[in-house]
Tab-separated table of C-alpha atoms and ligand atoms in Angstrom:
chain	number	residue	atom	x	y	z
A	1	MET	CA	-7.051	24.478	-14.150
A	2	GLU	CA	-8.979	23.264	-11.198
A	3	SER	CA	-9.287	24.941	-7.773
A	4	PHE	CA	-9.808	23.166	-4.248
A	5	HIS	CA	-10.486	24.140	-0.913
A	6	TYR	CA	-9.066	22.135	1.701
A	7	SER	CA	-11.384	23.188	4.834
A	8	GLN	CA	-9.234	21.323	7.494
A	9	PHE	CA	-6.297	23.960	6.918
A	10	SER	CA	-6.398	27.362	7.779
A	11	GLN	CA	-6.901	30.059	5.431
A	12	GLU	CA	-3.444	31.099	4.556
A	13	TYR	CA	-2.916	27.637	2.922
A	14	SER	CA	-6.203	26.052	2.515
A	15	ASN	CA	-6.750	26.681	-1.236
A	16	VAL	CA	-4.756	24.715	-3.912
A	17	HIS	CA	-4.968	25.448	-7.478
A	18	ILE	CA	-3.701	23.143	-10.167
A	19	ALA	CA	-2.699	23.533	-13.756
A	20	LEU	CA	-1.462	21.383	-16.627
A	21	PHE	CA	0.246	23.148	-19.220
A	22	THR	CA	1.316	20.692	-22.547
A	23	ASN	CA	3.184	21.824	-25.455
A	24	VAL	CA	5.662	24.028	-22.943
A	25	THR	CA	7.962	26.052	-24.962
A	26	ASN	CA	9.699	28.263	-22.516
A	27	ALA	CA	10.974	25.603	-20.007
A	28	THR	CA	14.709	26.828	-20.025
A	29	GLU	CA	13.768	30.218	-19.755
A	30	LEU	CA	11.548	29.264	-16.886
A	31	ARG	CA	14.240	27.262	-15.006
A	32	ASN	CA	16.800	29.856	-15.216
A	33	ARG	CA	14.333	32.433	-14.069
A	34	LEU	CA	13.742	30.230	-11.163
A	35	VAL	CA	17.141	30.036	-10.361
A	36	GLN	CA	17.768	33.911	-10.724
A	37	ALA	CA	14.711	34.658	-8.572
A	38	SER	CA	16.169	32.922	-5.416
A	39	THR	CA	18.965	34.875	-5.313
A	40	MET	CA	17.950	38.276	-6.692
A	41	SER	CA	17.713	41.040	-3.619
A	42	GLY	CA	15.726	44.074	-2.896
A	43	PRO	CA	12.014	44.716	-3.956
A	44	GLU	CA	12.882	43.585	-7.275
A	45	GLY	CA	13.768	40.201	-6.014
A	46	ASP	CA	10.509	40.055	-3.859
A	47	ALA	CA	8.730	40.903	-6.994
A	48	GLU	CA	10.116	38.131	-8.902
A	49	ARG	CA	9.837	35.597	-6.111
A	50	GLN	CA	6.314	36.074	-6.127
A	51	ALA	CA	5.610	35.976	-9.594
A	52	VAL	CA	6.997	32.467	-9.723
A	53	ASP	CA	5.326	31.723	-6.554
A	54	PHE	CA	4.238	27.931	-7.718
A	55	ALA	CA	5.811	24.487	-7.816
A	56	PHE	CA	6.479	23.810	-10.952
A	57	ILE	CA	6.603	19.809	-11.784
A	58	ASP	CA	7.705	17.602	-14.559
A	59	ALA	CA	3.895	16.276	-15.847
A	60	THR	CA	5.610	13.049	-17.096
A	61	LEU	CA	6.479	12.143	-13.787
A	62	ILE	CA	3.053	12.314	-12.261
A	63	CYS	CA	0.441	9.061	-12.425
A	64	SER	CA	-2.722	11.140	-11.439
A	65	THR	CA	-4.411	13.769	-10.176
A	66	LEU	CA	-4.400	11.858	-6.977
A	67	HIS	CA	-0.980	10.865	-6.603
A	68	LEU	CA	-0.275	14.914	-6.922
A	69	LYS	CA	-2.605	15.601	-4.410
A	70	SER	CA	-0.899	13.193	-1.932
A	71	ALA	CA	1.958	15.244	-2.063
A	72	ILE	CA	0.456	18.589	-1.806
A	73	LEU	CA	-1.791	16.864	1.232
A	74	ASN	CA	1.754	16.080	2.959
A	75	SER	CA	3.155	19.515	2.093
A	76	VAL	CA	0.243	21.594	3.721
A	77	LEU	CA	0.142	19.228	6.620
A	78	ALA	CA	3.905	19.947	7.165
A	79	GLN	CA	3.421	23.665	6.514
A	80	ALA	CA	0.475	23.550	9.411
A	81	GLN	CA	2.477	21.657	11.915
A	82	GLY	CA	5.658	23.528	11.486
A	83	ALA	CA	7.574	20.815	10.061
A	84	LEU	CA	8.581	21.432	6.684
A	85	ARG	CA	11.746	19.947	5.333
A	86	THR	CA	12.321	22.520	2.798
A	87	LYS	CA	12.303	26.540	2.361
A	88	THR	CA	8.905	26.610	1.004
A	89	VAL	CA	5.244	24.461	0.767
A	90	HIS	CA	6.244	24.393	-2.900
A	91	SER	CA	9.317	22.954	-2.666
A	92	GLU	CA	7.808	20.762	-0.287
A	93	ILE	CA	5.766	18.986	-2.836
A	94	LEU	CA	8.715	18.270	-4.762
A	95	TRP	CA	10.570	16.500	-1.930
A	96	ASN	CA	7.158	14.367	-1.173
A	97	LEU	CA	7.044	13.549	-4.876
A	98	ASN	CA	10.859	11.762	-4.641
A	99	PRO	CA	11.127	8.602	-2.761
A	100	THR	CA	14.632	9.685	-1.378
A	101	ASN	CA	15.476	12.399	1.132
A	102	ASN	CA	17.703	14.202	-1.150
A	103	ILE	CA	16.152	17.760	-2.214
A	104	SER	CA	18.349	18.615	-4.876
A	105	GLU	CA	17.698	15.184	-6.412
A	106	ALA	CA	14.146	15.952	-6.011
A	107	ILE	CA	14.290	19.233	-7.409
A	108	ARG	CA	16.573	17.950	-10.519
A	109	ARG	CA	14.121	15.207	-11.083
A	110	TYR	CA	10.546	16.458	-10.699
A	111	GLY	CA	11.259	20.003	-11.250
A	112	VAL	CA	11.429	21.833	-14.811
A	113	SER	CA	14.479	21.028	-16.663
A	114	SER	CA	15.131	22.404	-20.245
A	115	SER	CA	13.625	19.404	-21.940
A	116	THR	CA	10.286	19.861	-20.146
A	117	THR	CA	7.414	20.239	-22.145
A	118	SER	CA	4.301	18.897	-20.090
A	119	LEU	CA	4.161	20.922	-16.780
A	120	LEU	CA	2.279	20.842	-13.568
A	121	VAL	CA	1.965	24.182	-12.218
A	122	VAL	CA	0.360	24.273	-8.241
A	123	ARG	CA	-0.110	27.368	-5.919
A	124	ILE	CA	-1.370	26.702	-2.544
A	125	GLY	CA	-2.255	30.153	-0.762
A	126	ARG	CA	-5.536	31.888	0.593
A	127	PRO	CA	-8.769	32.089	-0.959
A	128	GLY	CA	-8.819	34.204	-3.877
A	129	ASP	CA	-10.020	34.298	-7.573
A	130	PRO	CA	-9.109	31.256	-9.562
A	131	ALA	CA	-9.031	33.364	-12.738
A	132	THR	CA	-6.520	35.864	-11.148
A	133	VAL	CA	-4.099	32.459	-10.495
A	134	GLN	CA	-4.585	31.318	-13.667
A	135	MET	CA	-3.506	34.145	-15.270
A	136	GLN	CA	-0.709	34.606	-13.269
A	137	MET	CA	0.120	30.927	-14.337
A	138	SER	CA	-0.264	31.578	-17.991
A	139	ALA	CA	1.996	34.933	-17.459
A	140	VAL	CA	5.172	32.690	-16.758
A	141	VAL	CA	4.486	29.365	-18.526
A	142	SER	CA	4.128	29.352	-22.254
A	143	GLY	CA	2.035	26.204	-23.603
A	144	ASP	CA	-1.252	24.785	-23.468
A	145	LEU	CA	-3.527	24.927	-20.620
A	146	SER	CA	-5.323	21.547	-20.420
A	147	PRO	CA	-7.390	19.794	-18.290
A	148	THR	CA	-5.679	17.718	-15.487
A	149	SER	CA	-7.561	14.575	-17.096
A	150	ARG	CA	-4.863	14.517	-20.026
A	151	LEU	CA	-2.251	13.629	-17.456
A	152	ALA	CA	-3.282	9.889	-18.119
A	153	GLY	CA	-1.727	9.822	-21.601
A	154	ILE	CA	1.400	11.861	-20.513
A	155	THR	CA	2.538	9.682	-17.854
A	156	ASP	CA	6.025	8.060	-18.352
A	157	TRP	CA	5.669	4.842	-16.427
A	158	ALA	CA	9.181	3.444	-17.137
A	159	ARG	CA	10.672	6.437	-14.984
A	160	VAL	CA	8.097	6.308	-12.600
A	161	LYS	CA	9.024	2.683	-11.913
A	162	LYS	CA	12.562	3.437	-12.095
A	163	TYR	CA	12.423	5.916	-9.509
A	164	TYR	CA	10.346	3.806	-7.188
A	165	LYS	CA	12.580	0.846	-7.719
A	166	ILE	CA	9.881	-1.125	-8.751
A	167	LEU	CA	11.726	-3.315	-11.112
A	168	GLN	CA	9.802	-6.678	-11.688
A	169	GLN	CA	6.080	-6.843	-13.053
A	170	ILE	CA	3.681	-7.494	-10.206
A	171	ASP	CA	0.769	-8.594	-12.487
A	172	ALA	CA	0.628	-10.581	-15.433
A	173	ASP	CA	-2.141	-8.362	-16.718
A	174	PRO	CA	-0.567	-5.090	-18.144
A	175	GLN	CA	-3.472	-3.090	-17.225
A	176	LYS	CA	-3.692	-4.272	-14.017
A	177	ASP	CA	0.202	-3.800	-13.528
A	178	ILE	CA	-0.142	-0.019	-14.147
A	179	GLN	CA	-2.721	-0.115	-11.384
A	180	ARG	CA	-0.559	-1.656	-8.892
A	181	VAL	CA	2.225	0.495	-9.846
A	182	HIS	CA	-0.223	3.400	-9.480
A	183	GLU	CA	-1.336	2.334	-5.757
A	184	ILE	CA	2.539	1.894	-4.729
A	185	VAL	CA	3.341	5.251	-5.784
A	186	VAL	CA	0.558	6.810	-4.389
A	187	SER	CA	0.814	4.977	-1.242
A	188	SER	CA	4.803	5.650	-0.935
A	189	VAL	CA	3.850	9.559	-1.210
A	190	SER	CA	1.375	9.046	1.432
A	191	MET	CA	3.598	7.487	3.702
A	192	LYS	CA	6.784	9.687	3.010
A	193	SER	CA	7.132	10.717	6.895
A	194	VAL	CA	7.510	6.916	7.370
A	195	ILE	CA	9.721	5.563	4.874
A	196	VAL	CA	12.748	8.331	5.031
B	1	MET	CA	-14.383	19.260	22.941
B	2	ASN	CA	-15.497	21.429	20.455
B	3	PRO	CA	-14.073	19.415	17.140
B	4	GLU	CA	-14.423	22.039	14.889
B	5	SER	CA	-12.554	24.559	16.836
B	6	SER	CA	-9.766	21.962	18.063
B	7	SER	CA	-6.426	22.757	16.793
B	8	THR	CA	-5.263	20.433	14.195
B	9	PRO	CA	-6.101	19.874	10.501
B	10	THR	CA	-6.162	16.254	11.136
B	11	GLN	CA	-8.801	16.572	14.148
B	12	ARG	CA	-10.998	18.773	12.144
B	13	LEU	CA	-10.752	16.103	9.432
B	14	ILE	CA	-11.781	13.523	11.785
B	15	SER	CA	-14.402	15.521	13.323
B	16	ARG	CA	-16.189	15.495	10.095
B	17	ALA	CA	-15.854	11.450	9.335
B	18	THR	CA	-17.835	9.326	10.480
B	19	LEU	CA	-17.343	6.826	13.010
B	20	VAL	CA	-17.729	3.214	12.153
B	21	SER	CA	-16.336	1.688	15.054
B	22	GLN	CA	-14.584	2.243	18.311
B	23	GLY	CA	-12.167	-0.041	19.640
B	24	ALA	CA	-9.711	-0.025	22.996
B	25	GLU	CA	-6.587	0.793	21.042
B	26	ALA	CA	-8.215	3.009	17.813
B	27	ALA	CA	-11.522	4.721	16.789
B	28	ILE	CA	-12.032	3.946	12.975
B	29	TYR	CA	-13.880	6.436	10.842
B	30	LYS	CA	-15.020	6.720	7.455
B	31	GLY	CA	-14.022	10.021	5.670
B	32	GLU	CA	-12.875	12.023	2.641
B	33	LEU	CA	-9.352	13.641	2.251
B	34	HIS	CA	-9.602	15.395	-0.994
B	35	PRO	CA	-12.467	18.033	-1.716
B	36	PRO	CA	-14.292	18.378	-4.743
B	37	PRO	CA	-13.123	21.444	-6.972
B	38	ILE	CA	-14.638	24.966	-6.229
B	39	TYR	CA	-13.587	25.997	-9.680
B	40	PRO	CA	-14.396	25.226	-12.415
B	41	VAL	CA	-17.791	24.446	-10.682
B	42	PRO	CA	-18.347	20.566	-10.732
B	43	SER	CA	-20.601	19.534	-13.493
B	44	GLY	CA	-21.755	16.824	-11.440
B	45	ASN	CA	-20.242	12.935	-11.799
B	46	ARG	CA	-16.711	13.972	-12.332
B	47	ASP	CA	-13.995	11.992	-10.957
B	48	HIS	CA	-12.473	14.151	-8.267
B	49	ASP	CA	-10.433	12.048	-6.172
B	50	SER	CA	-13.050	12.068	-3.170
B	51	GLU	CA	-13.077	8.424	-2.807
B	52	PRO	CA	-14.060	7.656	0.943
B	53	VAL	CA	-11.142	6.779	3.064
B	54	LEU	CA	-11.002	4.757	6.442
B	55	ILE	CA	-9.371	6.849	8.866
B	56	LYS	CA	-7.722	4.827	11.954
B	57	TYR	CA	-7.096	7.067	14.513
B	58	ARG	CA	-5.069	5.783	17.722
B	59	PHE	CA	-6.011	8.140	20.039
B	60	HIS	CA	-4.211	9.589	23.592
B	61	LYS	CA	-4.274	6.583	26.293
B	62	GLN	CA	-4.672	8.286	29.608
B	63	TYR	CA	-3.684	5.443	31.326
B	64	ARG	CA	-0.176	5.504	29.622
B	65	HIS	CA	2.802	8.178	30.123
B	66	PRO	CA	2.241	11.085	27.879
B	67	THR	CA	5.896	10.574	26.142
B	68	LEU	CA	5.637	6.753	26.353
B	69	ASP	CA	2.090	7.121	24.634
B	70	ALA	CA	3.342	9.392	21.694
B	71	SER	CA	6.172	7.278	21.015
B	72	LEU	CA	4.189	3.936	21.079
B	73	THR	CA	1.563	5.493	18.877
B	74	LYS	CA	3.738	6.817	16.230
B	75	SER	CA	5.620	3.484	15.892
B	76	ARG	CA	2.663	1.579	15.714
B	77	VAL	CA	1.380	4.020	12.805
B	78	ALA	CA	4.252	3.657	11.216
B	79	GLY	CA	4.538	0.103	11.725
B	80	GLU	CA	1.235	-0.662	10.209
B	81	ALA	CA	1.876	1.960	7.290
B	82	ARG	CA	5.471	0.110	6.383
B	83	ALA	CA	3.657	-3.511	6.265
B	84	ILE	CA	1.006	-2.100	4.022
B	85	GLY	CA	3.622	-0.394	1.903
B	86	ARG	CA	5.590	-3.870	1.822
B	87	CYS	CA	2.545	-6.054	0.838
B	88	LEU	CA	1.522	-3.269	-1.987
B	89	ARG	CA	5.417	-4.029	-3.398
B	90	ALA	CA	4.742	-7.841	-3.126
B	91	GLY	CA	1.509	-7.791	-5.107
B	92	VAL	CA	-0.498	-8.695	-1.857
B	93	ASN	CA	-4.321	-6.921	-2.306
B	94	VAL	CA	-4.151	-4.733	0.783
B	95	PRO	CA	-5.732	-1.272	1.365
B	96	GLY	CA	-3.865	1.570	-0.266
B	97	ILE	CA	-2.345	4.183	2.132
B	98	ARG	CA	-3.706	7.643	1.555
B	99	MET	CA	-2.263	9.827	4.764
B	100	VAL	CA	-0.124	9.485	7.815
B	101	ASP	CA	-0.113	11.965	10.339
B	102	LEU	CA	2.425	10.310	13.083
B	103	GLN	CA	2.005	13.466	15.478
B	104	GLU	CA	-1.668	12.713	15.472
B	105	GLY	CA	-1.501	9.159	15.420
B	106	VAL	CA	-3.626	8.768	12.212
B	107	LEU	CA	-3.213	6.283	9.411
B	108	ALA	CA	-5.969	6.821	6.576
B	109	ILE	CA	-6.558	4.157	4.168
B	110	GLU	CA	-8.241	3.283	0.788
B	111	TRP	CA	-11.721	2.169	1.676
B	112	ILE	CA	-12.493	-1.003	0.661
B	113	ASN	CA	-16.322	-1.340	-0.731
B	114	GLY	CA	-17.250	-4.881	0.223
B	115	LYS	CA	-17.860	-7.352	3.378
B	116	SER	CA	-15.861	-9.133	6.011
B	117	VAL	CA	-15.303	-12.590	5.004
B	118	ARG	CA	-16.771	-13.442	8.523
B	119	PHE	CA	-19.879	-11.681	7.257
B	120	LEU	CA	-19.882	-13.376	4.177
B	121	LEU	CA	-19.676	-16.661	5.670
B	122	GLY	CA	-22.604	-16.148	8.102
B	123	GLY	CA	-20.562	-15.407	11.190
B	124	GLY	CA	-22.404	-11.999	11.294
B	125	ALA	CA	-20.867	-8.743	11.265
B	126	GLU	CA	-18.141	-7.439	13.557
B	127	GLY	CA	-20.238	-6.699	16.925
B	128	GLU	CA	-22.930	-8.655	15.993
B	129	GLU	CA	-21.618	-11.216	17.685
B	130	GLU	CA	-21.989	-10.091	21.675
B	131	VAL	CA	-25.811	-9.885	20.776
B	132	ASP	CA	-26.299	-13.234	19.658
B	133	GLU	CA	-24.346	-14.664	22.334
B	134	VAL	CA	-26.881	-13.190	25.063
B	135	HIS	CA	-29.419	-14.623	22.882
B	136	GLY	CA	-27.680	-18.126	23.151
B	137	ASP	CA	-28.910	-18.673	19.677
B	138	VAL	CA	-26.240	-18.285	17.202
B	139	VAL	CA	-26.885	-20.880	14.750
B	140	GLU	CA	-30.635	-20.122	14.313
B	141	SER	CA	-30.352	-16.220	13.906
B	142	GLU	CA	-27.544	-17.038	10.963
B	143	GLU	CA	-29.920	-19.704	9.340
B	144	THR	CA	-32.880	-17.010	9.144
B	145	ASP	CA	-30.212	-14.659	7.842
B	146	GLU	CA	-28.950	-16.910	5.235
B	147	ALA	CA	-32.872	-17.760	3.965
B	148	GLU	CA	-33.650	-13.759	3.837
B	149	GLU	CA	-30.516	-13.323	1.367
B	150	ASP	CA	-27.373	-14.928	0.564
B	151	PRO	CA	-24.970	-12.612	1.387
B	152	LEU	CA	-22.390	-13.651	-1.423
B	153	LYS	CA	-25.054	-12.475	-3.629
B	154	GLY	CA	-23.309	-9.968	-5.964
B	155	TYR	CA	-19.708	-11.244	-5.515
B	156	ASN	CA	-19.944	-13.893	-8.479
B	157	ILE	CA	-18.199	-16.234	-6.063
B	158	THR	CA	-18.604	-19.456	-4.001
B	159	GLN	CA	-17.173	-20.273	-0.133
B	160	ASP	CA	-14.861	-22.349	-1.689
B	161	ASP	CA	-13.408	-19.843	-4.201
B	162	ILE	CA	-13.177	-17.139	-1.240
B	163	MET	CA	-11.188	-19.843	0.561
B	164	GLN	CA	-8.664	-20.167	-2.204
B	165	LEU	CA	-8.252	-16.631	-2.359
B	166	ILE	CA	-7.560	-16.559	1.033
B	167	GLY	CA	-5.117	-19.149	0.902
B	168	THR	CA	-3.280	-17.408	-2.071
B	169	GLU	CA	-3.205	-14.074	-0.569
B	170	ILE	CA	-1.523	-15.178	2.596
B	171	ALA	CA	0.799	-17.328	1.021
B	172	LYS	CA	1.752	-14.240	-1.271
B	173	MET	CA	2.210	-12.199	1.917
B	174	HIS	CA	4.488	-14.785	3.562
B	175	GLU	CA	6.452	-15.199	0.600
B	176	ALA	CA	7.598	-11.530	1.174
B	177	ASP	CA	8.194	-12.318	4.900
B	178	ILE	CA	5.396	-10.309	6.294
B	179	ILE	CA	3.321	-11.963	9.123
B	180	HIS	CA	0.114	-10.509	9.681
B	181	GLY	CA	0.231	-11.225	13.421
B	182	ASP	CA	-4.033	-11.168	13.643
B	183	LEU	CA	-5.787	-13.304	10.811
B	184	THR	CA	-9.145	-13.921	11.396
B	185	THR	CA	-11.946	-13.750	9.136
B	186	SER	CA	-13.019	-10.351	10.250
B	187	ASN	CA	-9.795	-8.951	9.034
B	188	MET	CA	-10.219	-9.789	5.272
B	189	MET	CA	-12.617	-8.076	3.176
B	190	LEU	CA	-14.066	-9.347	-0.357
B	191	ARG	CA	-14.047	-6.592	-2.557
B	192	PRO	CA	-17.251	-7.079	-5.132
B	193	PRO	CA	-16.160	-6.896	-8.881
B	194	SER	CA	-15.626	-3.609	-10.401
B	195	ALA	CA	-17.152	-4.838	-13.929
B	196	PRO	CA	-19.579	-7.534	-15.175
B	197	ASP	CA	-16.131	-9.410	-16.604
B	198	LYS	CA	-13.981	-8.788	-13.599
B	199	SER	CA	-13.958	-10.885	-10.276
B	200	SER	CA	-14.011	-10.401	-6.705
B	201	GLU	CA	-10.752	-9.892	-4.828
B	202	LEU	CA	-9.974	-10.823	-1.367
B	203	VAL	CA	-8.413	-7.817	0.815
B	204	LEU	CA	-6.140	-8.477	3.676
B	205	ILE	CA	-6.772	-5.602	6.072
B	206	ASP	CA	-5.434	-4.522	9.680
B	207	PHE	CA	-2.056	-4.644	9.900
B	208	GLY	CA	-1.865	-3.445	13.299
B	209	LEU	CA	0.188	-6.305	14.450
B	210	ALA	CA	2.007	-7.004	11.691
B	211	TYR	CA	5.952	-7.420	11.238
B	212	THR	CA	8.527	-8.956	9.032
B	213	SER	CA	10.028	-12.421	9.635
B	214	THR	CA	11.826	-15.224	7.746
B	215	LEU	CA	10.964	-17.945	10.127
B	216	VAL	CA	8.611	-20.900	9.235
B	217	GLU	CA	7.680	-20.908	12.874
B	218	ASP	CA	6.186	-17.037	12.441
B	219	LYS	CA	4.389	-18.257	9.347
B	220	ALA	CA	2.817	-21.363	10.724
B	221	VAL	CA	1.640	-19.750	13.606
B	222	ASP	CA	-0.167	-16.685	11.765
B	223	LEU	CA	-1.797	-19.807	10.022
B	224	TYR	CA	-2.703	-21.744	13.117
B	225	VAL	CA	-4.309	-18.321	14.434
B	226	LEU	CA	-6.495	-18.310	11.530
B	227	GLU	CA	-7.439	-21.791	11.752
B	228	ARG	CA	-8.656	-21.180	15.427
B	229	ALA	CA	-10.527	-18.116	14.336
B	230	PHE	CA	-12.208	-20.075	11.524
B	231	ALA	CA	-13.027	-22.798	14.253
B	232	SER	CA	-14.350	-20.556	16.815
B	233	THR	CA	-16.704	-18.560	14.324
B	234	HIS	CA	-17.692	-20.451	11.720
B	235	PRO	CA	-19.431	-24.032	12.125
B	236	ALA	CA	-18.288	-27.006	10.189
B	237	SER	CA	-15.190	-24.966	9.570
B	238	GLU	CA	-12.919	-27.831	8.608
B	239	PRO	CA	-13.277	-27.980	4.979
B	240	LEU	CA	-13.151	-24.685	4.749
B	241	PHE	CA	-9.831	-24.158	6.184
B	242	ALA	CA	-8.281	-27.369	4.059
B	243	SER	CA	-9.242	-25.483	1.164
B	244	VAL	CA	-7.481	-22.239	2.335
B	245	LEU	CA	-4.145	-24.562	3.066
B	246	LYS	CA	-4.854	-26.131	0.078
B	247	ALA	CA	-4.357	-22.826	-2.047
B	248	TYR	CA	-1.913	-21.726	0.373
B	249	GLU	CA	0.372	-24.941	-0.805
B	250	ARG	CA	-0.245	-23.947	-4.465
B	251	GLN	CA	1.010	-20.506	-4.134
B	252	ALA	CA	4.116	-21.537	-1.657
B	253	GLY	CA	5.520	-24.129	-3.646
B	254	LYS	CA	8.773	-25.542	-1.961
B	255	ASP	CA	8.493	-23.320	1.034
B	256	TRP	CA	4.966	-25.375	2.107
B	257	LYS	CA	6.830	-28.548	3.293
B	258	ALA	CA	8.601	-26.908	6.350
B	259	ILE	CA	5.558	-24.643	6.859
B	260	SER	CA	3.154	-27.682	7.132
B	261	ARG	CA	5.119	-29.315	9.272
B	262	ARG	CA	5.669	-26.758	11.470
B	263	LEU	CA	2.073	-25.985	11.559
B	264	ASP	CA	1.554	-29.532	12.783
B	265	ASP	CA	4.093	-28.944	15.529
B	266	VAL	CA	2.179	-25.680	16.434
B	267	ARG	CA	-1.327	-27.396	16.558
B	268	LEU	CA	0.037	-29.979	18.924
B	269	ARG	CA	1.483	-27.664	21.058
B	270	GLY	CA	-1.797	-25.825	21.227
B	271	ARG	CA	-3.529	-28.819	21.925
B	272	LYS	CA	-1.126	-29.750	24.925
B	273	ARG	CA	-1.763	-26.242	26.358
B	274	SER	CA	-5.266	-26.417	26.185
B	275	MET	CA	-5.248	-29.844	28.024
B	276	VAL	CA	-2.846	-28.215	30.678
B	277	GLY	CA	-5.820	-25.425	31.180
C	301	ATP	N1	-9.885	-0.470	4.158
C	301	ATP	C1	-11.370	-0.555	4.754
C	301	ATP	N2	-12.413	-0.426	4.101
C	301	ATP	C2	-13.386	-0.384	4.659
C	301	ATP	N3	-13.705	-1.325	5.868
C	301	ATP	C3	-12.546	-1.413	6.457
C	301	ATP	C4	-11.091	-1.034	6.445
C	301	ATP	N4	-10.492	-1.757	7.105
C	301	ATP	C5	-11.202	-1.688	8.139
C	301	ATP	N5	-12.457	-2.114	7.834
C	301	ATP	C6	-13.376	-1.972	8.481
C	301	ATP	O1	-13.206	-1.699	10.252
C	301	ATP	C7	-13.153	-2.799	11.022
C	301	ATP	C8	-11.804	-2.383	11.849
C	301	ATP	O2	-10.596	-2.563	11.184
C	301	ATP	P1	-9.301	-2.648	11.879
C	301	ATP	O3	-9.623	-4.208	11.689
C	301	ATP	O4	-8.279	-2.043	10.979
C	301	ATP	O5	-9.250	-1.760	13.037
C	301	ATP	P2	-8.917	-2.148	14.552
C	301	ATP	O6	-8.832	-0.954	15.507
C	301	ATP	O7	-7.617	-3.025	14.547
C	301	ATP	O8	-10.194	-3.085	14.921
C	301	ATP	P3	-10.095	-4.333	15.501
C	301	ATP	O9	-9.718	-4.373	17.002
C	301	ATP	O10	-11.807	-4.650	15.889
C	301	ATP	O11	-9.654	-5.451	14.842
C	301	ATP	C9	-13.011	-3.981	9.920
C	301	ATP	O12	-13.581	-5.169	10.766
C	301	ATP	C10	-13.456	-3.966	9.035
C	301	ATP	O13	-15.085	-4.273	9.140
C	302	MG	MG1	-9.573	-5.807	12.918
């Protein structure tokens, strides 16, 4: 897990924690748990929602940490400006990752599904002990906590291209083509407020 | 105004950035969007996405009505971002987009490590022009500069190669029906090779006046604007610009004929206009 302090934002949401889990074995349970938490009532419901108060993202659709951080930056900015388009700053990340305006599509594509085995977990919140956050993450995800640098080998470029409607090859050199695709995706996320 | 206590995140971001240039429409800063990690404590040279960005801030114009100003600013920032986005998809070399804040009139884009073509052709850096004109001595000061150091050192490229890159990049942009609207040698940068086996890349910048159009006329005018810019900033520009057009022709293929013919028309109109005064 890595933690960052975005000092331009107010304390409530200045700290960002990002963890990559590989070999995840409880995706189905986690998905069900998220669905249930959203409808549970009473103090039990509050406690459950707090336990899963993260953004859970299918890591195979993320091209780089810059890609993810671009969506995070948009989301915190929207929070600060009172301009969230979804319920929470965490669901806003999923909305920012998806090129369309459809939130349920964003969750279906970029959230946890029963087939997810690589998961990015994000918490946006107050400054606090990173070790505690990491423990809270590990309490809900069964899998191997891995350095985010391992993302590079996980990305499913074909699906990324499909969602972003990048249909043709942009550069004859395959390595450069991937760089171009990466740039289109990062830029598209960064200009999300302009394209929808 | 005390920037640190000023109200918005984007204002705080700007207050920590370095002012690069101050224009009538926008202020340009070099800054950072993403901080290095606080946990685990960084071990030194790890990549932490803190590559610099260029922040273009279209500040509030006192002389405009506030509502009109806000909506004009929004549409300009959005327009510039969209044009860059379209270029990226068409494979045109442009800086990537890193943040858009319509409310604040801010566009953050990838920082290009390199120099403007204007500078590399010995036309001086942006802003040096005025100084040279005061001394009435443009040519001589350039010669001394060149004698000191070749500006193309480290780029592994000739002037003529640069002209070809320019022609190719503009043709790719026009092929995608994007009109730049302000083609000058200041609005193109050369990015030096990222590794010994790589080559320099020409990057088009400043899409503040860009728009989309399929019209041959608009593409021809775009080229004409650049031709005039070459003539006014670079001595002996004709062979240089001819090389730009050659490469444009190669890239544009069958589209070239109509654009070339229209460019001749535009030149003729330009000359007539200047004769009338
Ligand atoms: N992505 C970039 N990376 C590094 N430097 C840049 C970048 N974009 C622009 N610059 C530098 O900043 C200057 C101003 O940028 P730009 O032309 O986009 O702004 P502008 O407000 O339209 O300025 P002007 O009115 O002078 O054209 C450029 O001439 C160039 O030297
Ligand atoms: Mg400019």
